[in-house]
Coordinates of C-alpha atoms and ligand atoms in Angstrom, one line a residue:
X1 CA 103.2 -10.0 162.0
X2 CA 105.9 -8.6 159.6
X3 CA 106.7 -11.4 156.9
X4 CA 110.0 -12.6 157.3
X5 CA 112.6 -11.0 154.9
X6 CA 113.7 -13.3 152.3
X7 CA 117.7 -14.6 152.7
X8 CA 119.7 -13.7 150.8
X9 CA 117.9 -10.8 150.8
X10 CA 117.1 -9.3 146.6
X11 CA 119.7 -6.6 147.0
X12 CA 122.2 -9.0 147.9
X13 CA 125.2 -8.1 144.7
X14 CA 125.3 -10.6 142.5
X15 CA 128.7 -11.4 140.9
X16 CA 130.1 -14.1 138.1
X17 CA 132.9 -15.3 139.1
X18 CA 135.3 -17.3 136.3
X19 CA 136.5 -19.7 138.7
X20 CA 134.4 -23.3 139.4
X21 CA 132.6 -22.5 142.8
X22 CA 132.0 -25.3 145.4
X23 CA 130.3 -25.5 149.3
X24 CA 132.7 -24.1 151.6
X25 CA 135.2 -23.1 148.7
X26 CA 137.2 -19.3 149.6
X27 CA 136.8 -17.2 147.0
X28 CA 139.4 -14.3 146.8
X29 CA 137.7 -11.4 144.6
X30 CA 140.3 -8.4 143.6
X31 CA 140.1 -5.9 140.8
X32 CA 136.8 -4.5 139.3
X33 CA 134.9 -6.9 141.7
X34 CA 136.5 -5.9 144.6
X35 CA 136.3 -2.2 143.6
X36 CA 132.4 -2.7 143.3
X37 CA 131.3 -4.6 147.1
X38 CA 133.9 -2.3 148.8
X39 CA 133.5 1.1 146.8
X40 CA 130.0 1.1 145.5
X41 CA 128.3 -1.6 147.8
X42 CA 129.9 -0.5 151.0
X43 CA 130.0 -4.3 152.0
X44 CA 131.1 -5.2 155.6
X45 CA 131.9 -8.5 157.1
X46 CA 129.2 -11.4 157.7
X47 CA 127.3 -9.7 154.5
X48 CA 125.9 -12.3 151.9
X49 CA 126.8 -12.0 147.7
X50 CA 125.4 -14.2 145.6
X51 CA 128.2 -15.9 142.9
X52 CA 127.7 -17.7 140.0
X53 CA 130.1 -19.7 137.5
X54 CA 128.5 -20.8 134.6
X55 CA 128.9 -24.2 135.3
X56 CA 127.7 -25.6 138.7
X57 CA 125.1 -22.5 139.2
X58 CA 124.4 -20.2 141.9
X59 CA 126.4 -20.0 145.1
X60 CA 125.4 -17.7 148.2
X61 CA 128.6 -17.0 149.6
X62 CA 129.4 -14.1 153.1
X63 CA 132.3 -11.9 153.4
X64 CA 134.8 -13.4 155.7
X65 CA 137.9 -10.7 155.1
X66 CA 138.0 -7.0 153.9
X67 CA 141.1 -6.3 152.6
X68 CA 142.2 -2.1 150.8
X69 CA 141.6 -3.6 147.3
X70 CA 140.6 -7.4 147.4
X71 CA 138.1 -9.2 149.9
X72 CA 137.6 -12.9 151.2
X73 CA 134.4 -14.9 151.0
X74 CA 133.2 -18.1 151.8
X75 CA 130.6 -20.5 149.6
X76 CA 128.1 -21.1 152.4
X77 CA 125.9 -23.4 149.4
X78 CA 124.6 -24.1 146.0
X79 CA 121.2 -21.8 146.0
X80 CA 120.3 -22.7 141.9
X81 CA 122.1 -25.4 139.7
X82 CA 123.1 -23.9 136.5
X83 CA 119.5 -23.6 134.0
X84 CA 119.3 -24.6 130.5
X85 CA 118.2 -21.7 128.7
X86 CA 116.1 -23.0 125.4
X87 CA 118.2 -23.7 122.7
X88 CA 118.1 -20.2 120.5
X89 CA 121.0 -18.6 118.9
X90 CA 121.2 -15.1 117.8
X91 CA 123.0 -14.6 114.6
X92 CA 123.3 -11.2 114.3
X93 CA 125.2 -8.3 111.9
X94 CA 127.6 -6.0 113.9
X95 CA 126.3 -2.5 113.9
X96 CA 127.4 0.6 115.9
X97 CA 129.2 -0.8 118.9
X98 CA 127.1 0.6 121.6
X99 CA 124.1 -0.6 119.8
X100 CA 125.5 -3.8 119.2
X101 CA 126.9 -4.2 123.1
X102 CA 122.7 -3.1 123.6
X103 CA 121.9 -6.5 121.4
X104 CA 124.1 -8.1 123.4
X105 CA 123.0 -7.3 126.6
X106 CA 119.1 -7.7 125.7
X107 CA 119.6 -11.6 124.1
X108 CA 121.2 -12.5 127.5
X109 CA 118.1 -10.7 129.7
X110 CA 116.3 -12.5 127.0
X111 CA 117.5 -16.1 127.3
X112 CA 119.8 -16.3 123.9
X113 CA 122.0 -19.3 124.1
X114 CA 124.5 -18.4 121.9
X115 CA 125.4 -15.0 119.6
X116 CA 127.3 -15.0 116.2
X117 CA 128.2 -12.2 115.0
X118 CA 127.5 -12.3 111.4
X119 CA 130.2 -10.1 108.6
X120 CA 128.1 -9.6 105.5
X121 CA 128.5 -7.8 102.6
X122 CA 126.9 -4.1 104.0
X123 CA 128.3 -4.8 107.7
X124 CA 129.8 -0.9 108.1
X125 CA 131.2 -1.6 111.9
X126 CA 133.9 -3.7 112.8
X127 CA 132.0 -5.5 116.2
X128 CA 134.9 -4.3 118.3
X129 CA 136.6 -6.3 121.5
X130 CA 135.1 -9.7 122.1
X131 CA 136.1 -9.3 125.6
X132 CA 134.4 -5.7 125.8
X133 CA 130.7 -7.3 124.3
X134 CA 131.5 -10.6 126.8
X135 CA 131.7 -7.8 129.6
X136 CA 128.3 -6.5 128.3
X137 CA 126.7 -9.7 128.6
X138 CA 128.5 -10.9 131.9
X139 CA 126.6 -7.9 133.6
X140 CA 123.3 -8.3 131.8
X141 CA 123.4 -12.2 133.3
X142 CA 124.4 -11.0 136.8
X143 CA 121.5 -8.4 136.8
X144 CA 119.1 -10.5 135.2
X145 CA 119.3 -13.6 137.7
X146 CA 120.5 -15.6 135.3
X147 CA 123.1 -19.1 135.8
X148 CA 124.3 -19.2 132.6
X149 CA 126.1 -17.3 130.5
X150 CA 125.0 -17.3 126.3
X151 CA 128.5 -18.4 124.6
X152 CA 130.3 -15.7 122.5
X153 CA 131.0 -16.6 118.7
X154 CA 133.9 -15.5 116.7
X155 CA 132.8 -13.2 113.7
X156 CA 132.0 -15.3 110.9
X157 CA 131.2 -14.6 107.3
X158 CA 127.7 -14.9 106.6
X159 CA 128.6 -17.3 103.5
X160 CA 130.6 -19.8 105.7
X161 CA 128.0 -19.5 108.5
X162 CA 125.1 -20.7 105.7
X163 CA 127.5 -23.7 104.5
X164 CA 128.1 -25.1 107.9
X165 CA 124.6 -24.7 109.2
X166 CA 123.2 -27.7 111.2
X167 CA 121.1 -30.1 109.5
X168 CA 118.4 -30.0 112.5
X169 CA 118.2 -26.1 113.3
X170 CA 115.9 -23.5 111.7
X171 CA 117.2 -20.2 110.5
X172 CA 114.6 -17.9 111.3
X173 CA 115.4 -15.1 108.7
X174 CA 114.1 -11.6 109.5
X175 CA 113.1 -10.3 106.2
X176 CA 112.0 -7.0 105.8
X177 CA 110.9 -7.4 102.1
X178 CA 108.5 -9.5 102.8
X179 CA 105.6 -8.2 104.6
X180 CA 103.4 -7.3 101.3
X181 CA 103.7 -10.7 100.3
X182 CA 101.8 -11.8 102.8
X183 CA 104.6 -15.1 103.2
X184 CA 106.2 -14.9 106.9
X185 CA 104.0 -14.8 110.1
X186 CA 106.0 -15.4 112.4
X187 CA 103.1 -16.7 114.5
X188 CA 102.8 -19.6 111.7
X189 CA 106.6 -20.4 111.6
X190 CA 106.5 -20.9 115.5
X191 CA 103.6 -23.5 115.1
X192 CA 105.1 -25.4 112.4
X193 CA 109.1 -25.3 113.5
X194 CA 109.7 -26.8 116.5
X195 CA 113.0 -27.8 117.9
X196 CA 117.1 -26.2 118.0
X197 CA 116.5 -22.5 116.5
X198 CA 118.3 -19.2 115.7
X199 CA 117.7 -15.9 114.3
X200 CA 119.4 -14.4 111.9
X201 CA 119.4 -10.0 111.8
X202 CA 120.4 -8.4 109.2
X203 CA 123.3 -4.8 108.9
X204 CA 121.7 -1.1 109.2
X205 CA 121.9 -1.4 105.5
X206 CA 119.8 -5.0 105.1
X207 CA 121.1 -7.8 102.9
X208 CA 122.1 -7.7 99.6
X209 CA 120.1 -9.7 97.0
X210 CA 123.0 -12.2 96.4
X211 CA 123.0 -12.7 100.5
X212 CA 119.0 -12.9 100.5
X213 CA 119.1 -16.0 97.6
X214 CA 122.1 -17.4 99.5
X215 CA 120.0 -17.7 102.7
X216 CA 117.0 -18.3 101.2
X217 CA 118.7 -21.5 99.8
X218 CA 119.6 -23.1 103.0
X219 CA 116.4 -25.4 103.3
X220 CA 116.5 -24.8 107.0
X221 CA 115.7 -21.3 106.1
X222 CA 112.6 -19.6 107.8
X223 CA 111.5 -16.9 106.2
X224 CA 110.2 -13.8 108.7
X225 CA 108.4 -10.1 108.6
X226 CA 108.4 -8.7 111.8
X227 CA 105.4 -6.3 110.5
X228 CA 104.9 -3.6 107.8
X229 CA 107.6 -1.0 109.0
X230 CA 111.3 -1.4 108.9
X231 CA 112.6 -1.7 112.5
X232 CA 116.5 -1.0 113.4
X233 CA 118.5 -3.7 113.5
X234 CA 118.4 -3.8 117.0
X235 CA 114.5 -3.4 117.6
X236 CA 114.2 -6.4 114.8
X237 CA 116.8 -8.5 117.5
X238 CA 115.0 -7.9 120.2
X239 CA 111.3 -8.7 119.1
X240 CA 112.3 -11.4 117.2
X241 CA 113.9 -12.9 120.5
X242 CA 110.8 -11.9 122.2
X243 CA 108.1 -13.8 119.8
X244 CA 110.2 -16.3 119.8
X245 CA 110.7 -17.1 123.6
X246 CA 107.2 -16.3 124.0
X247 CA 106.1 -19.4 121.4
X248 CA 109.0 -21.9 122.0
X249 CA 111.1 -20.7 124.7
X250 CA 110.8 -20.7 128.5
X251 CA 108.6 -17.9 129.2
X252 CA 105.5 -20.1 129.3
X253 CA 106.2 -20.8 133.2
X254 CA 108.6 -23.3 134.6
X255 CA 108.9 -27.0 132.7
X256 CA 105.9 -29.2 134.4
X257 CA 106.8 -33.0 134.7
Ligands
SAM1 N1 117.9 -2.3 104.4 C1 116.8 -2.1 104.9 C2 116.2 -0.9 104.4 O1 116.8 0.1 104.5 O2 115.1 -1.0 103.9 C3 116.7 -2.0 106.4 C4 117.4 -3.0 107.2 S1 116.9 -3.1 108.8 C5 117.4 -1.6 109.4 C6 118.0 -4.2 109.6 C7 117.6 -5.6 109.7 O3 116.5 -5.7 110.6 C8 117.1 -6.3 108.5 O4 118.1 -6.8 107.7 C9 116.2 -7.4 109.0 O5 116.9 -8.5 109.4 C10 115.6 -6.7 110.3 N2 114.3 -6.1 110.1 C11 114.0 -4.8 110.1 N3 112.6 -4.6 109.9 C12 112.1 -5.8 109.7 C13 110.8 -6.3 109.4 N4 109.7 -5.5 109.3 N5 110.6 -7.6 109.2 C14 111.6 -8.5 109.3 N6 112.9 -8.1 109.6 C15 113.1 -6.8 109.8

């Protein structure tokens, strides 16, 4: 006996939709959303999408009217509420734009909360649109299932970042001078910092000595090597994400109790 096919079925497109969804709601998609179910997906009448808002959660919703360049649906029902993704934040430098729209894109697959772009002192690329990065990260959430969206931070300077750091967050600082010294396994900062958290990436060009005593001064400061070679700032972002979800974010299995 054939299992029967889950509804909505996987391929079912997957859209965010900026507008505060509710059951039986019409939703009236036109421009780049529109273009995609009609030109790329093909979509017909009756078909299902799945539509999320980043603020109630995840709606399946069905085609009621195809128009030439906009389309009708209807919210048939909430099918997720909108998750809490574990409190990280991704402070990172601005580096090439498409590397930096890659950073962007992996920290939402990832479960990043919030990004900040960071200007220091060697920061060689200006980080480009807001809107253009926000556009990176709005498709990385539709593909990657998830309900909410990580919130988008002006640039800020590293200094004023470090003076109006919260009392109660760690600063896990990805320092590639440190390895030798044997200081900063990031295995033994997990166990002993619990709690709020971010990560802070360094420029192509690393932190200047001024920057690394300013940020060493913050006593939320965490100190971390991410091993003996010297990764690209974007390799750095993404295992540091990675170690850090895997210790004290949500990739242990679903919350019990
Ligand atoms: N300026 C450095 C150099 O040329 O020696 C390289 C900077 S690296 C390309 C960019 C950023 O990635 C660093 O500022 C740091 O935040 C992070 N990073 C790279 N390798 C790392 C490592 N092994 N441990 C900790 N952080 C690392």
């Amino acid at each position: 006996m054939p299992a029967t096919p889950a509804y909505p079925p996987r391929s079912a497109p997957r859209l965010f939709v900026d507008v505060e969804l509710t059951d039986g709601a019409e939703v009236r998609l036109d421009g780049s959303h529109a273009h995609y179910l009609l030109k790329v997906m093909r979509i017909r009448e009756g078909q299902p999408v799945k539509l999320f808002d980043d603020r109630s959660g995840e709606y399946l919703a069905h085609v009621t009217t195809l128009g030439k360049r906009d389309l009708i649906l209807l919210v048939d029902g909430l099918t997720r509420p909108r998750e809490q993704v574990p409190d990280l934040w991704l402070c990172a430098a601005p580096i090439k734009k498409d590397r930096f729209a890659w950073i962007a894109e992996k920290a939402t697959e990832l479960g990043v909360a919030r990004m900040i772009p960071v200007q220091t002192e060697r920061t060689q690329n200006p980080m480009g649109k807001p809107e253009k990065l926000r556009a990176h990260m709005i498709e990385a959430a539709e593909q990657c299932e998830r309900t909410s969206l990580p919130e988008l931070e002006e640039t800020t300077k590293l200094d004023a970042l470090l003076k109006a750091w919260p009392a109660d967050r760690h600063l896990f600082f990805a320092d590639e001078r440190i390895f030798e010294s044997g200081e900063g396994s990031f295995r033994k900062a997990l166990v002993a910092h619990e709690g709020p958290a971010a990560i802070l990436i360094g420029p192509e060009g690393g932190f200047s000595d001024a920057e690394n005593a300013a940020i060493r001064a913050l006593s939320q400061t965490v100190p971390v090597s991410l091993g003996p070679r010297i990764l690209r700032a974007d390799t750095a972002a993404v295992a540091a994400i990675s170690l850090w979800m895997a210790g004290r974010g949500d990739w242990n299995g679903p919350p019990t109790g």
